[in-house]
PDB file of C-alpha atoms in Angstrom:
ATOM      1  CA  UNK A 389      18.175  -1.368  21.898  1.00  0.00           C
ATOM      2  CA  UNK A 390      14.657  -0.719  23.162  1.00  0.00           C
ATOM      3  CA  UNK A 391      14.926   2.986  22.382  1.00  0.00           C
ATOM      4  CA  UNK A 392      16.058   2.219  18.818  1.00  0.00           C
ATOM      5  CA  UNK A 393      13.084  -0.124  18.290  1.00  0.00           C
ATOM      6  CA  UNK A 394      10.699   2.479  19.688  1.00  0.00           C
ATOM      7  CA  UNK A 395      12.091   5.086  17.308  1.00  0.00           C
ATOM      8  CA  UNK A 396      11.847   2.632  14.375  1.00  0.00           C
ATOM      9  CA  UNK A 397       8.232   1.870  15.281  1.00  0.00           C
ATOM     10  CA  UNK A 398       7.391   5.555  15.633  1.00  0.00           C
ATOM     11  CA  UNK A 399       9.069   6.459  12.346  1.00  0.00           C
ATOM     12  CA  UNK A 400       7.234   3.582  10.611  1.00  0.00           C
ATOM     13  CA  UNK A 401       3.887   4.897  11.859  1.00  0.00           C
ATOM     14  CA  UNK A 402       4.787   8.392  10.661  1.00  0.00           C
ATOM     15  CA  UNK A 403       5.884   6.970   7.293  1.00  0.00           C
ATOM     16  CA  UNK A 404       2.573   5.122   6.923  1.00  0.00           C
ATOM     17  CA  UNK A 405       0.650   8.275   7.820  1.00  0.00           C
ATOM     18  CA  UNK A 406       2.597  10.324   5.265  1.00  0.00           C
ATOM     19  CA  UNK A 407       2.231   7.534   2.701  1.00  0.00           C
ATOM     20  CA  UNK A 408      -1.539   7.447   3.145  1.00  0.00           C
ATOM     21  CA  UNK A 409      -1.738  10.751   1.277  1.00  0.00           C
ATOM     22  CA  UNK A 410       0.124   9.069  -1.579  1.00  0.00           C
ATOM     23  CA  UNK A 411      -2.380   6.189  -1.403  1.00  0.00           C
ATOM     24  CA  UNK A 412      -5.379   8.516  -1.446  1.00  0.00           C
ATOM     25  CA  UNK A 413      -4.100  10.670  -4.268  1.00  0.00           C
ATOM     26  CA  UNK A 414      -2.984   7.526  -6.112  1.00  0.00           C
ATOM     27  CA  UNK A 415      -6.537   6.251  -5.802  1.00  0.00           C
ATOM     28  CA  UNK A 416      -7.787   9.307  -7.656  1.00  0.00           C
ATOM     29  CA  UNK A 417      -5.002   9.230 -10.234  1.00  0.00           C
ATOM     30  CA  UNK A 418      -5.490   5.507 -10.790  1.00  0.00           C
ATOM     31  CA  UNK A 419      -8.762   6.289 -12.534  1.00  0.00           C
ATOM     32  CA  UNK A 420      -6.809   7.837 -15.385  1.00  0.00           C
ATOM     33  CA  UNK A 421      -6.049   5.048 -17.884  1.00  0.00           C
ATOM     34  CA  UNK A 422      -2.460   3.849 -17.501  1.00  0.00           C
ATOM     35  CA  UNK A 423      -0.340   0.769 -18.018  1.00  0.00           C
ATOM     36  CA  UNK A 424       1.237  -1.347 -15.304  1.00  0.00           C
ATOM     37  CA  UNK A 425       4.654  -0.016 -16.341  1.00  0.00           C
ATOM     38  CA  UNK A 426       3.428   3.537 -15.652  1.00  0.00           C
ATOM     39  CA  UNK A 427       2.035   2.481 -12.272  1.00  0.00           C
ATOM     40  CA  UNK A 428       5.405   0.954 -11.413  1.00  0.00           C
ATOM     41  CA  UNK A 429       7.302   4.091 -12.507  1.00  0.00           C
ATOM     42  CA  UNK A 430       4.926   6.434 -10.690  1.00  0.00           C
ATOM     43  CA  UNK A 431       5.251   4.456  -7.454  1.00  0.00           C
ATOM     44  CA  UNK A 432       9.048   4.517  -7.646  1.00  0.00           C
ATOM     45  CA  UNK A 433       9.051   8.236  -8.457  1.00  0.00           C
ATOM     46  CA  UNK A 434       6.732   9.062  -5.552  1.00  0.00           C
ATOM     47  CA  UNK A 435       8.903   6.895  -3.290  1.00  0.00           C
ATOM     48  CA  UNK A 436      12.046   8.705  -4.452  1.00  0.00           C
ATOM     49  CA  UNK A 437      10.418  12.070  -3.789  1.00  0.00           C
ATOM     50  CA  UNK A 438       9.394  10.809  -0.335  1.00  0.00           C
ATOM     51  CA  UNK A 439      13.089  10.161   0.292  1.00  0.00           C
ATOM     52  CA  UNK A 440      14.493  13.406  -1.101  1.00  0.00           C
ATOM     53  CA  UNK A 441      11.837  15.819   0.127  1.00  0.00           C
ATOM     54  CA  UNK A 442      12.074  14.889   3.835  1.00  0.00           C
ATOM     55  CA  UNK A 443      15.857  14.644   3.501  1.00  0.00           C
ATOM     56  CA  UNK A 444      15.936  18.229   2.260  1.00  0.00           C
ATOM     57  CA  UNK A 445      13.478  19.121   5.005  1.00  0.00           C
ATOM     58  CA  UNK A 446      15.622  17.497   7.685  1.00  0.00           C
ATOM     59  CA  UNK A 447      18.727  19.299   6.458  1.00  0.00           C
ATOM     60  CA  UNK A 448      16.935  22.630   6.205  1.00  0.00           C
ATOM     61  CA  UNK A 449      15.133  21.973   9.487  1.00  0.00           C
ATOM     62  CA  UNK A 450      18.484  21.975  11.187  1.00  0.00           C
ATOM     63  CA  UNK A 451      19.176  25.357   9.629  1.00  0.00           C
ATOM     64  CA  UNK A 452      15.833  27.157   9.342  1.00  0.00           C
ATOM     65  CA  UNK A 453      12.521  27.588  11.085  1.00  0.00           C
ATOM     66  CA  UNK A 454       9.238  25.860  10.223  1.00  0.00           C
ATOM     67  CA  UNK A 455       7.853  28.754   8.149  1.00  0.00           C
ATOM     68  CA  UNK A 456       9.446  27.349   4.975  1.00  0.00           C
ATOM     69  CA  UNK A 457       7.472  24.116   5.491  1.00  0.00           C
ATOM     70  CA  UNK A 458       4.172  26.006   5.576  1.00  0.00           C
ATOM     71  CA  UNK A 459       4.939  27.716   2.264  1.00  0.00           C
ATOM     72  CA  UNK A 460       5.878  24.365   0.687  1.00  0.00           C
ATOM     73  CA  UNK A 461       2.632  22.811   1.933  1.00  0.00           C
ATOM     74  CA  UNK A 462       0.589  25.603   0.348  1.00  0.00           C
ATOM     75  CA  UNK A 463       2.386  25.071  -2.967  1.00  0.00           C
ATOM     76  CA  UNK A 464       1.727  21.304  -2.866  1.00  0.00           C
ATOM     77  CA  UNK A 465      -1.931  21.788  -1.943  1.00  0.00           C
ATOM     78  CA  UNK A 466      -2.398  24.326  -4.724  1.00  0.00           C
ATOM     79  CA  UNK A 467      -0.876  21.925  -7.254  1.00  0.00           C
ATOM     80  CA  UNK A 468      -3.276  19.159  -6.171  1.00  0.00           C
ATOM     81  CA  UNK A 469      -6.239  21.545  -6.413  1.00  0.00           C
ATOM     82  CA  UNK A 470      -5.310  22.599  -9.967  1.00  0.00           C
ATOM     83  CA  UNK A 471      -4.740  19.008 -11.099  1.00  0.00           C
ATOM     84  CA  UNK A 472      -8.059  17.958  -9.509  1.00  0.00           C
ATOM     85  CA  UNK A 473     -10.016  20.793 -11.135  1.00  0.00           C
ATOM     86  CA  UNK A 474      -8.408  20.047 -14.486  1.00  0.00           C
ATOM     87  CA  UNK A 475      -9.340  16.349 -14.261  1.00  0.00           C
ATOM     88  CA  UNK A 476     -12.889  17.133 -13.092  1.00  0.00           C
ATOM     89  CA  UNK A 477     -13.602  19.660 -15.851  1.00  0.00           C
ATOM     90  CA  UNK A 478     -11.969  17.512 -18.530  1.00  0.00           C
ATOM     91  CA  UNK A 479     -14.096  14.519 -17.585  1.00  0.00           C
ATOM     92  CA  UNK A 480     -17.189  16.233 -18.993  1.00  0.00           C
ATOM     93  CA  UNK A 481     -15.662  16.865 -22.419  1.00  0.00           C
ATOM     94  CA  UNK A 482     -16.645  14.601 -25.294  1.00  0.00           C
ATOM     95  CA  UNK A 483     -13.015  13.609 -25.929  1.00  0.00           C
ATOM     96  CA  UNK A 484     -12.211  10.095 -24.623  1.00  0.00           C
ATOM     97  CA  UNK A 485      -8.484  10.708 -24.145  1.00  0.00           C
ATOM     98  CA  UNK A 486      -7.399  11.212 -20.536  1.00  0.00           C
ATOM     99  CA  UNK A 487      -6.903  14.833 -19.529  1.00  0.00           C
ATOM    100  CA  UNK A 488      -3.719  14.221 -17.594  1.00  0.00           C
ATOM    101  CA  UNK A 489      -0.651  12.514 -18.984  1.00  0.00           C
ATOM    102  CA  UNK A 490       1.312  10.760 -16.286  1.00  0.00           C
ATOM    103  CA  UNK A 491       4.590  10.651 -18.136  1.00  0.00           C
ATOM    104  CA  UNK A 492       7.676  12.797 -18.167  1.00  0.00           C
ATOM    105  CA  UNK A 493       7.207  16.031 -16.251  1.00  0.00           C
ATOM    106  CA  UNK A 494       3.641  15.018 -15.281  1.00  0.00           C
ATOM    107  CA  UNK A 495       5.013  12.208 -13.090  1.00  0.00           C
ATOM    108  CA  UNK A 496       7.411  14.603 -11.383  1.00  0.00           C
ATOM    109  CA  UNK A 497       4.695  17.196 -10.746  1.00  0.00           C
ATOM    110  CA  UNK A 498       2.446  14.491  -9.343  1.00  0.00           C
ATOM    111  CA  UNK A 499       5.223  13.082  -7.125  1.00  0.00           C
ATOM    112  CA  UNK A 500       6.192  16.565  -5.956  1.00  0.00           C
ATOM    113  CA  UNK A 501       2.634  17.505  -5.022  1.00  0.00           C
ATOM    114  CA  UNK A 502       2.127  14.251  -3.112  1.00  0.00           C
ATOM    115  CA  UNK A 503       5.457  14.421  -1.275  1.00  0.00           C
ATOM    116  CA  UNK A 504       5.404  18.068  -0.235  1.00  0.00           C
ATOM    117  CA  UNK A 505       3.977  17.184   3.184  1.00  0.00           C
ATOM    118  CA  UNK A 506       6.978  14.934   3.799  1.00  0.00           C
ATOM    119  CA  UNK A 507       9.202  17.985   3.259  1.00  0.00           C
ATOM    120  CA  UNK A 508       7.347  19.802   6.018  1.00  0.00           C
ATOM    121  CA  UNK A 509       7.622  16.765   8.241  1.00  0.00           C
ATOM    122  CA  UNK A 510      11.327  16.588   7.476  1.00  0.00           C
ATOM    123  CA  UNK A 511      11.721  20.152   8.719  1.00  0.00           C
ATOM    124  CA  UNK A 512      10.230  19.104  12.055  1.00  0.00           C
ATOM    125  CA  UNK A 513      12.291  15.927  12.241  1.00  0.00           C
ATOM    126  CA  UNK A 514      15.441  17.931  11.515  1.00  0.00           C
ATOM    127  CA  UNK A 515      14.681  20.228  14.396  1.00  0.00           C
ATOM    128  CA  UNK A 516      14.242  17.238  16.742  1.00  0.00           C
ATOM    129  CA  UNK A 517      17.384  15.426  15.515  1.00  0.00           C
ATOM    130  CA  UNK A 518      15.807  12.217  14.207  1.00  0.00           C
ATOM    131  CA  UNK A 519      17.861   9.442  12.572  1.00  0.00           C
ATOM    132  CA  UNK A 520      17.944  10.798   9.061  1.00  0.00           C
ATOM    133  CA  UNK A 521      18.694   7.683   6.977  1.00  0.00           C
ATOM    134  CA  UNK A 522      16.160   5.486   8.780  1.00  0.00           C
ATOM    135  CA  UNK A 523      13.421   8.095   8.468  1.00  0.00           C
ATOM    136  CA  UNK A 524      13.838   8.845   4.775  1.00  0.00           C
ATOM    137  CA  UNK A 525      14.172   5.176   3.770  1.00  0.00           C
ATOM    138  CA  UNK A 526      10.979   4.324   5.648  1.00  0.00           C
ATOM    139  CA  UNK A 527       9.179   7.287   4.050  1.00  0.00           C
ATOM    140  CA  UNK A 528      10.276   6.169   0.583  1.00  0.00           C
ATOM    141  CA  UNK A 529       9.388   2.513   1.148  1.00  0.00           C
ATOM    142  CA  UNK A 530       5.911   3.123   2.516  1.00  0.00           C
ATOM    143  CA  UNK A 531       5.137   5.863  -0.023  1.00  0.00           C
ATOM    144  CA  UNK A 532       6.105   3.593  -2.925  1.00  0.00           C
ATOM    145  CA  UNK A 533       4.022   0.658  -1.690  1.00  0.00           C
ATOM    146  CA  UNK A 534       1.006   2.783  -0.768  1.00  0.00           C
ATOM    147  CA  UNK A 535       1.131   4.637  -4.107  1.00  0.00           C
ATOM    148  CA  UNK A 536       1.102   1.321  -5.961  1.00  0.00           C
ATOM    149  CA  UNK A 537      -1.887   0.145  -3.915  1.00  0.00           C
ATOM    150  CA  UNK A 538      -3.722   3.420  -4.527  1.00  0.00           C
ATOM    151  CA  UNK A 539      -3.088   3.335  -8.275  1.00  0.00           C
ATOM    152  CA  UNK A 540      -4.147  -0.331  -8.529  1.00  0.00           C
ATOM    153  CA  UNK A 541      -7.341   0.242  -6.531  1.00  0.00           C
ATOM    154  CA  UNK A 542      -8.080   3.375  -8.555  1.00  0.00           C
ATOM    155  CA  UNK A 543      -7.690   1.368 -11.737  1.00  0.00           C
ATOM    156  CA  UNK A 544     -10.200  -1.188 -10.416  1.00  0.00           C
ATOM    157  CA  UNK A 545     -12.603   1.554  -9.313  1.00  0.00           C
ATOM    158  CA  UNK A 546     -12.543   3.018 -12.826  1.00  0.00           C
ATOM    159  CA  UNK A 547     -14.594   0.027 -13.921  1.00  0.00           C
ATOM    160  CA  UNK A 548     -17.134   0.738 -11.179  1.00  0.00           C
ATOM    161  CA  UNK A 549     -17.512   4.454 -11.889  1.00  0.00           C
ATOM    162  CA  UNK A 550     -17.154   4.102 -15.662  1.00  0.00           C
ATOM    163  CA  UNK A 551     -17.447   7.356 -17.560  1.00  0.00           C
ATOM    164  CA  UNK A 552     -17.380   9.483 -14.407  1.00  0.00           C
ATOM    165  CA  UNK A 553     -14.227   7.940 -12.927  1.00  0.00           C
ATOM    166  CA  UNK A 554     -11.999  10.844 -13.986  1.00  0.00           C
ATOM    167  CA  UNK A 555     -14.414  13.337 -12.386  1.00  0.00           C
ATOM    168  CA  UNK A 556     -14.370  11.258  -9.206  1.00  0.00           C
ATOM    169  CA  UNK A 557     -10.567  11.055  -9.292  1.00  0.00           C
ATOM    170  CA  UNK A 558     -10.331  14.810  -9.816  1.00  0.00           C
ATOM    171  CA  UNK A 559     -12.673  15.343  -6.872  1.00  0.00           C
ATOM    172  CA  UNK A 560     -10.390  13.244  -4.666  1.00  0.00           C
ATOM    173  CA  UNK A 561      -7.355  15.304  -5.678  1.00  0.00           C
ATOM    174  CA  UNK A 562      -9.267  18.541  -5.165  1.00  0.00           C
ATOM    175  CA  UNK A 563     -10.349  17.394  -1.699  1.00  0.00           C
ATOM    176  CA  UNK A 564      -6.815  16.455  -0.638  1.00  0.00           C
ATOM    177  CA  UNK A 565      -5.404  19.715  -1.983  1.00  0.00           C
ATOM    178  CA  UNK A 566      -7.925  21.686   0.076  1.00  0.00           C
ATOM    179  CA  UNK A 567      -7.271  19.454   3.110  1.00  0.00           C
ATOM    180  CA  UNK A 568      -3.533  20.029   2.775  1.00  0.00           C
ATOM    181  CA  UNK A 569      -3.939  23.811   2.637  1.00  0.00           C
ATOM    182  CA  UNK A 570      -6.507  23.971   5.463  1.00  0.00           C
ATOM    183  CA  UNK A 571      -4.400  21.790   7.767  1.00  0.00           C
ATOM    184  CA  UNK A 572      -2.294  24.883   8.456  1.00  0.00           C
TER     185      UNK A 572
END
């Protein structure tokens, strides 16, 4: 029983750590005007990706080496960098419409780029034989909640930063994309 609680505690800490990226990126994305319904959908989508990506990673981790995880991390970091640059540059245009539409495929690209590190982590967990269902459910739960918090706080910060909020949000995404790539 004690070993199961220790593993649950450890997996919860890992899930929070992985979800903090979703919070941070959500903070930047929250500065793009969106409705509460969009925030709800984005959080659920990011949470779903934080379930499926590590699940795929765990399954592949049992079959492959960690090199696939490094490639996936570079792809996710590159996506965040491009989204961040796009938001930053678009913020200085005279057009008041947001540069990034978080609907349809945009939500999936956002969720994919935020959850790519959980795929890499899943590869490692698969190699070590972690409890798969517990891990992925915790990842999804914490990622969903932390994404919602990030998007809500970002929405509040938009009022503070005003006209430059999209540039600030883009800078956050750019920073986390670079951080993700340089962590390897």
